PDB file of C-alpha atoms in Angstrom:
ATOM      1  CA  UNK A   1     242.668  14.112 123.277  1.00 51.00           C
ATOM      2  CA  UNK A   2     241.241  15.381 120.048  1.00 47.00           C
ATOM      3  CA  UNK A   3     237.689  14.342 121.120  1.00 54.00           C
ATOM      4  CA  UNK A   4     238.054  16.284 124.295  1.00 49.00           C
ATOM      5  CA  UNK A   5     239.278  19.518 122.843  1.00 49.00           C
ATOM      6  CA  UNK A   6     236.474  18.905 120.192  1.00 48.00           C
ATOM      7  CA  UNK A   7     233.770  18.841 122.894  1.00 55.00           C
ATOM      8  CA  UNK A   8     235.078  21.849 124.709  1.00 57.00           C
ATOM      9  CA  UNK A   9     235.203  23.679 121.390  1.00 49.00           C
ATOM     10  CA  UNK A  10     231.441  23.027 121.074  1.00 55.00           C
ATOM     11  CA  UNK A  11     230.865  23.842 124.548  1.00 50.00           C
ATOM     12  CA  UNK A  12     232.366  27.047 123.925  1.00 52.00           C
ATOM     13  CA  UNK A  13     230.619  27.815 120.759  1.00 45.00           C
ATOM     14  CA  UNK A  14     227.379  26.972 122.519  1.00 53.00           C
ATOM     15  CA  UNK A  15     228.057  29.486 125.235  1.00 46.00           C
ATOM     16  CA  UNK A  16     229.057  32.312 122.795  1.00 50.00           C
ATOM     17  CA  UNK A  17     225.997  31.649 120.956  1.00 54.00           C
ATOM     18  CA  UNK A  18     223.563  31.725 123.936  1.00 51.00           C
ATOM     19  CA  UNK A  19     225.401  34.872 125.160  1.00 44.00           C
ATOM     20  CA  UNK A  20     224.969  36.475 121.789  1.00 50.00           C
ATOM     21  CA  UNK A  21     220.959  35.307 121.712  1.00 46.00           C
ATOM     22  CA  UNK A  22     220.668  37.042 125.072  1.00 50.00           C
ATOM     23  CA  UNK A  23     222.208  40.304 123.953  1.00 43.00           C
ATOM     24  CA  UNK A  24     220.047  40.444 121.004  1.00 44.00           C
ATOM     25  CA  UNK A  25     216.989  39.805 122.781  1.00 41.00           C
ATOM     26  CA  UNK A  26     217.714  42.616 125.251  1.00 41.00           C
ATOM     27  CA  UNK A  27     218.270  44.980 122.650  1.00 44.00           C
ATOM     28  CA  UNK A  28     215.065  43.902 120.793  1.00 48.00           C
ATOM     29  CA  UNK A  29     212.993  44.555 123.954  1.00 62.00           C
ATOM     30  CA  UNK A  30     214.518  47.826 125.599  1.00 90.00           C
ATOM     31  CA  UNK A  31     212.630  49.706 127.390  1.00 93.00           C
ATOM     32  CA  UNK A  32     211.686  53.380 125.881  1.00 94.00           C
ATOM     33  CA  UNK A  33     209.713  55.748 127.477  1.00 94.00           C
ATOM     34  CA  UNK A  34     208.259  59.472 126.633  1.00 95.00           C
ATOM     35  CA  UNK A  35     206.754  62.216 128.775  1.00 96.00           C
ATOM     36  CA  UNK A  36     203.380  62.826 127.733  1.00 96.00           C
ATOM     37  CA  UNK A  37     201.369  65.656 129.276  1.00 93.00           C
ATOM     38  CA  UNK A  38     203.420  65.445 132.205  1.00 94.00           C
ATOM     39  CA  UNK A  39     203.601  61.511 132.695  1.00 96.00           C
ATOM     40  CA  UNK A  40     206.262  59.215 131.684  1.00 96.00           C
ATOM     41  CA  UNK A  41     204.665  56.225 129.432  1.00 98.00           C
ATOM     42  CA  UNK A  42     206.842  53.074 129.062  1.00 97.00           C
ATOM     43  CA  UNK A  43     206.981  50.689 126.445  1.00 97.00           C
ATOM     44  CA  UNK A  44     206.771  47.634 128.872  1.00 97.00           C
ATOM     45  CA  UNK A  45     203.304  48.685 130.026  1.00 97.00           C
ATOM     46  CA  UNK A  46     200.133  48.269 128.282  1.00 98.00           C
ATOM     47  CA  UNK A  47     197.997  51.002 126.802  1.00 98.00           C
ATOM     48  CA  UNK A  48     195.778  50.665 129.772  1.00 98.00           C
ATOM     49  CA  UNK A  49     198.409  51.104 132.380  1.00 98.00           C
ATOM     50  CA  UNK A  50     200.082  54.066 130.620  1.00 98.00           C
ATOM     51  CA  UNK A  51     196.898  55.879 130.351  1.00 98.00           C
ATOM     52  CA  UNK A  52     195.432  54.913 133.846  1.00 97.00           C
ATOM     53  CA  UNK A  53     198.217  56.304 135.701  1.00 95.00           C
ATOM     54  CA  UNK A  54     198.582  59.735 133.452  1.00 97.00           C
ATOM     55  CA  UNK A  55     196.497  62.246 135.249  1.00 97.00           C
ATOM     56  CA  UNK A  56     195.895  64.199 132.329  1.00 97.00           C
ATOM     57  CA  UNK A  57     194.226  61.420 130.529  1.00 98.00           C
ATOM     58  CA  UNK A  58     191.648  60.566 133.614  1.00 98.00           C
ATOM     59  CA  UNK A  59     188.950  61.712 131.696  1.00 98.00           C
ATOM     60  CA  UNK A  60     189.381  59.667 128.692  1.00 98.00           C
ATOM     61  CA  UNK A  61     190.518  56.223 130.929  1.00 98.00           C
ATOM     62  CA  UNK A  62     187.363  57.175 133.075  1.00 98.00           C
ATOM     63  CA  UNK A  63     185.276  56.509 130.214  1.00 98.00           C
ATOM     64  CA  UNK A  64     187.072  53.438 129.278  1.00 98.00           C
ATOM     65  CA  UNK A  65     186.352  52.031 133.028  1.00 98.00           C
ATOM     66  CA  UNK A  66     182.772  53.066 132.869  1.00 97.00           C
ATOM     67  CA  UNK A  67     182.396  51.103 129.335  1.00 98.00           C
ATOM     68  CA  UNK A  68     183.844  48.348 130.709  1.00 98.00           C
ATOM     69  CA  UNK A  69     186.585  48.355 128.238  1.00 98.00           C
ATOM     70  CA  UNK A  70     189.699  47.877 130.205  1.00 98.00           C
ATOM     71  CA  UNK A  71     190.509  44.311 128.496  1.00 97.00           C
ATOM     72  CA  UNK A  72     190.510  46.173 125.092  1.00 97.00           C
ATOM     73  CA  UNK A  73     193.193  48.228 126.167  1.00 98.00           C
ATOM     74  CA  UNK A  74     195.419  45.212 128.232  1.00 97.00           C
ATOM     75  CA  UNK A  75     194.980  42.303 125.430  1.00 95.00           C
ATOM     76  CA  UNK A  76     198.021  41.301 123.690  1.00 93.00           C
ATOM     77  CA  UNK A  77     196.421  41.592 120.562  1.00 93.00           C
ATOM     78  CA  UNK A  78     198.174  45.078 118.983  1.00 97.00           C
ATOM     79  CA  UNK A  79     195.934  48.296 118.726  1.00 98.00           C
ATOM     80  CA  UNK A  80     196.366  51.984 118.072  1.00 98.00           C
ATOM     81  CA  UNK A  81     194.806  54.139 120.784  1.00 98.00           C
ATOM     82  CA  UNK A  82     193.664  57.800 119.928  1.00 98.00           C
ATOM     83  CA  UNK A  83     194.192  59.235 122.866  1.00 98.00           C
ATOM     84  CA  UNK A  84     192.461  62.536 123.897  1.00 98.00           C
ATOM     85  CA  UNK A  85     194.038  64.359 127.135  1.00 97.00           C
ATOM     86  CA  UNK A  86     191.654  65.991 129.616  1.00 97.00           C
ATOM     87  CA  UNK A  87     191.574  69.488 127.728  1.00 97.00           C
ATOM     88  CA  UNK A  88     190.463  67.834 124.770  1.00 97.00           C
ATOM     89  CA  UNK A  89     187.250  67.337 125.882  1.00 97.00           C
ATOM     90  CA  UNK A  90     186.620  70.735 127.032  1.00 94.00           C
ATOM     91  CA  UNK A  91     184.614  71.971 123.779  1.00 93.00           C
ATOM     92  CA  UNK A  92     182.154  68.959 123.675  1.00 94.00           C
ATOM     93  CA  UNK A  93     178.578  70.430 124.454  1.00 92.00           C
ATOM     94  CA  UNK A  94     177.980  71.047 128.374  1.00 92.00           C
ATOM     95  CA  UNK A  95     176.793  67.781 129.923  1.00 93.00           C
ATOM     96  CA  UNK A  96     177.260  65.266 127.186  1.00 95.00           C
ATOM     97  CA  UNK A  97     179.758  63.168 128.986  1.00 95.00           C
ATOM     98  CA  UNK A  98     177.689  62.997 132.160  1.00 95.00           C
ATOM     99  CA  UNK A  99     174.560  61.825 129.737  1.00 95.00           C
ATOM    100  CA  UNK A 100     176.884  59.166 127.978  1.00 95.00           C
ATOM    101  CA  UNK A 101     177.908  57.818 131.579  1.00 95.00           C
ATOM    102  CA  UNK A 102     174.357  56.982 132.255  1.00 95.00           C
ATOM    103  CA  UNK A 103     173.244  53.290 132.355  1.00 95.00           C
ATOM    104  CA  UNK A 104     170.812  53.675 129.786  1.00 94.00           C
ATOM    105  CA  UNK A 105     173.330  54.821 127.102  1.00 95.00           C
ATOM    106  CA  UNK A 106     175.903  52.177 128.060  1.00 96.00           C
ATOM    107  CA  UNK A 107     175.841  50.895 124.517  1.00 95.00           C
ATOM    108  CA  UNK A 108     176.889  54.725 123.228  1.00 95.00           C
ATOM    109  CA  UNK A 109     179.308  54.921 125.431  1.00 97.00           C
ATOM    110  CA  UNK A 110     180.819  51.471 124.723  1.00 97.00           C
ATOM    111  CA  UNK A 111     180.849  52.589 120.818  1.00 96.00           C
ATOM    112  CA  UNK A 112     182.277  56.082 121.455  1.00 97.00           C
ATOM    113  CA  UNK A 113     185.067  54.618 123.622  1.00 98.00           C
ATOM    114  CA  UNK A 114     185.796  51.929 120.797  1.00 98.00           C
ATOM    115  CA  UNK A 115     185.875  54.784 118.135  1.00 97.00           C
ATOM    116  CA  UNK A 116     189.302  55.787 119.739  1.00 98.00           C
ATOM    117  CA  UNK A 117     190.794  52.423 118.994  1.00 98.00           C
ATOM    118  CA  UNK A 118     191.808  50.937 115.856  1.00 98.00           C
ATOM    119  CA  UNK A 119     192.846  47.082 115.439  1.00 98.00           C
ATOM    120  CA  UNK A 120     196.705  46.847 114.463  1.00 98.00           C
ATOM    121  CA  UNK A 121     199.799  49.042 115.311  1.00 97.00           C
ATOM    122  CA  UNK A 122     199.939  52.026 113.257  1.00 98.00           C
ATOM    123  CA  UNK A 123     203.005  54.381 113.660  1.00 98.00           C
ATOM    124  CA  UNK A 124     203.424  57.888 112.170  1.00 97.00           C
ATOM    125  CA  UNK A 125     205.446  56.377 109.185  1.00 97.00           C
ATOM    126  CA  UNK A 126     202.233  54.012 108.623  1.00 98.00           C
ATOM    127  CA  UNK A 127     199.801  56.718 108.813  1.00 97.00           C
ATOM    128  CA  UNK A 128     201.854  58.794 106.188  1.00 96.00           C
ATOM    129  CA  UNK A 129     202.217  55.789 103.696  1.00 97.00           C
ATOM    130  CA  UNK A 130     198.618  55.267 103.883  1.00 97.00           C
ATOM    131  CA  UNK A 131     197.804  58.931 103.066  1.00 98.00           C
ATOM    132  CA  UNK A 132     200.244  59.048 100.411  1.00 96.00           C
ATOM    133  CA  UNK A 133     198.887  55.800  98.976  1.00 97.00           C
ATOM    134  CA  UNK A 134     195.432  57.242  99.298  1.00 97.00           C
ATOM    135  CA  UNK A 135     196.172  60.581  97.396  1.00 97.00           C
ATOM    136  CA  UNK A 136     196.306  62.715 100.198  1.00 97.00           C
ATOM    137  CA  UNK A 137     193.867  60.796 102.595  1.00 97.00           C
ATOM    138  CA  UNK A 138     193.188  57.427 104.254  1.00 98.00           C
ATOM    139  CA  UNK A 139     190.205  56.027 105.680  1.00 97.00           C
ATOM    140  CA  UNK A 140     190.915  54.328 109.402  1.00 98.00           C
ATOM    141  CA  UNK A 141     188.203  51.986 110.541  1.00 97.00           C
ATOM    142  CA  UNK A 142     187.858  51.753 114.450  1.00 98.00           C
ATOM    143  CA  UNK A 143     186.604  48.749 116.087  1.00 97.00           C
ATOM    144  CA  UNK A 144     183.294  50.696 116.920  1.00 96.00           C
ATOM    145  CA  UNK A 145     183.266  50.332 113.788  1.00 95.00           C
ATOM    146  CA  UNK A 146     183.345  54.057 112.821  1.00 96.00           C
ATOM    147  CA  UNK A 147     185.559  55.565 110.004  1.00 97.00           C
ATOM    148  CA  UNK A 148     188.239  58.657 110.474  1.00 98.00           C
ATOM    149  CA  UNK A 149     189.377  60.279 107.693  1.00 98.00           C
ATOM    150  CA  UNK A 150     193.133  61.169 107.836  1.00 98.00           C
ATOM    151  CA  UNK A 151     194.715  64.088 106.039  1.00 98.00           C
ATOM    152  CA  UNK A 152     198.210  65.926 106.065  1.00 96.00           C
ATOM    153  CA  UNK A 153     197.004  69.967 106.539  1.00 96.00           C
ATOM    154  CA  UNK A 154     199.155  72.814 105.493  1.00 94.00           C
ATOM    155  CA  UNK A 155     201.288  72.859 108.934  1.00 94.00           C
ATOM    156  CA  UNK A 156     202.247  69.074 108.109  1.00 94.00           C
ATOM    157  CA  UNK A 157     200.044  67.684 110.971  1.00 96.00           C
ATOM    158  CA  UNK A 158     197.938  64.643 110.570  1.00 97.00           C
ATOM    159  CA  UNK A 159     194.134  65.826 111.002  1.00 98.00           C
ATOM    160  CA  UNK A 160     191.278  63.138 111.787  1.00 98.00           C
ATOM    161  CA  UNK A 161     187.688  64.016 110.508  1.00 98.00           C
ATOM    162  CA  UNK A 162     184.765  61.899 112.116  1.00 97.00           C
ATOM    163  CA  UNK A 163     181.730  61.240 110.461  1.00 94.00           C
ATOM    164  CA  UNK A 164     180.050  64.446 111.732  1.00 94.00           C
ATOM    165  CA  UNK A 165     182.661  66.601 110.308  1.00 95.00           C
ATOM    166  CA  UNK A 166     184.619  67.451 113.533  1.00 96.00           C
ATOM    167  CA  UNK A 167     188.279  67.576 113.005  1.00 96.00           C
ATOM    168  CA  UNK A 168     191.363  66.979 115.549  1.00 97.00           C
ATOM    169  CA  UNK A 169     194.722  66.915 115.228  1.00 98.00           C
ATOM    170  CA  UNK A 170     197.493  64.216 116.287  1.00 98.00           C
ATOM    171  CA  UNK A 171     199.493  66.373 118.635  1.00 97.00           C
ATOM    172  CA  UNK A 172     201.891  63.495 119.707  1.00 97.00           C
ATOM    173  CA  UNK A 173     202.854  60.272 117.788  1.00 97.00           C
ATOM    174  CA  UNK A 174     204.424  57.069 118.350  1.00 98.00           C
ATOM    175  CA  UNK A 175     204.033  56.329 122.053  1.00 98.00           C
ATOM    176  CA  UNK A 176     204.623  52.802 122.413  1.00 98.00           C
ATOM    177  CA  UNK A 177     202.894  50.614 124.763  1.00 98.00           C
ATOM    178  CA  UNK A 178     203.575  46.651 125.129  1.00 97.00           C
ATOM    179  CA  UNK A 179     200.278  45.764 123.083  1.00 98.00           C
ATOM    180  CA  UNK A 180     199.934  49.297 121.678  1.00 98.00           C
ATOM    181  CA  UNK A 181     201.134  52.582 119.581  1.00 98.00           C
ATOM    182  CA  UNK A 182     199.267  55.344 121.079  1.00 98.00           C
ATOM    183  CA  UNK A 183     198.881  59.058 119.580  1.00 98.00           C
ATOM    184  CA  UNK A 184     197.177  61.763 121.538  1.00 98.00           C
ATOM    185  CA  UNK A 185     194.647  64.208 120.186  1.00 98.00           C
ATOM    186  CA  UNK A 186     193.879  67.764 120.413  1.00 97.00           C
ATOM    187  CA  UNK A 187     190.004  67.517 120.599  1.00 97.00           C
ATOM    188  CA  UNK A 188     187.608  64.636 121.358  1.00 97.00           C
ATOM    189  CA  UNK A 189     185.601  63.039 118.746  1.00 96.00           C
ATOM    190  CA  UNK A 190     181.787  63.912 118.338  1.00 94.00           C
ATOM    191  CA  UNK A 191     179.432  62.062 120.480  1.00 90.00           C
ATOM    192  CA  UNK A 192     176.167  60.897 118.954  1.00 78.00           C
ATOM    193  CA  UNK A 193     173.404  60.729 121.152  1.00 63.00           C
ATOM    194  CA  UNK A 194     170.060  60.646 120.069  1.00 57.00           C
ATOM    195  CA  UNK A 195     168.636  61.958 123.459  1.00 49.00           C
ATOM    196  CA  UNK A 196     168.458  65.241 125.674  1.00 49.00           C
ATOM    197  CA  UNK A 197     171.862  66.069 127.093  1.00 49.00           C
ATOM    198  CA  UNK A 198     171.933  65.961 131.021  1.00 48.00           C
ATOM    199  CA  UNK A 199     172.787  69.587 131.592  1.00 46.00           C
TER     200      UNK A 199
END
């Protein structure tokens, strides 16, 4: 009788532990979503899928596809993506993206797309901490590799300055994807091309 009671008690404890574990797992993997430039981006989708189906990021994702870097945004290795919306490319020189897409400029295109990707997940809190630790600035190394200088401006926005002095502002922070954290930019980074533009 005692053994039967003890076995039932153990079984009940096991069931309760299993239910608790499932509930904890569900909480830690809860899907979050944000409306970004008119598109819903969800934390259970990869960075690539979130951007691919967001019409206002078609220029950037088109460059990703042309560079053959889809795998960089779908791999489960954690990354940070600095994603410029379509309007962020408007201030680039006329014809520069067409020139970048030419087959002979494939290496430059790959490096350009990689300049928007940082290895590891950096949330807004992580960026703020690095800037504070660096006495007001932080150097972020992309997978290109290029360096972006991060600072906080007078309006408390995080700015990023590339090697050519072009400055862009992070407009939306902490858009979570299954393999990444995304931040959107107000301006596209500089394009370095040692050849005439295709006008």
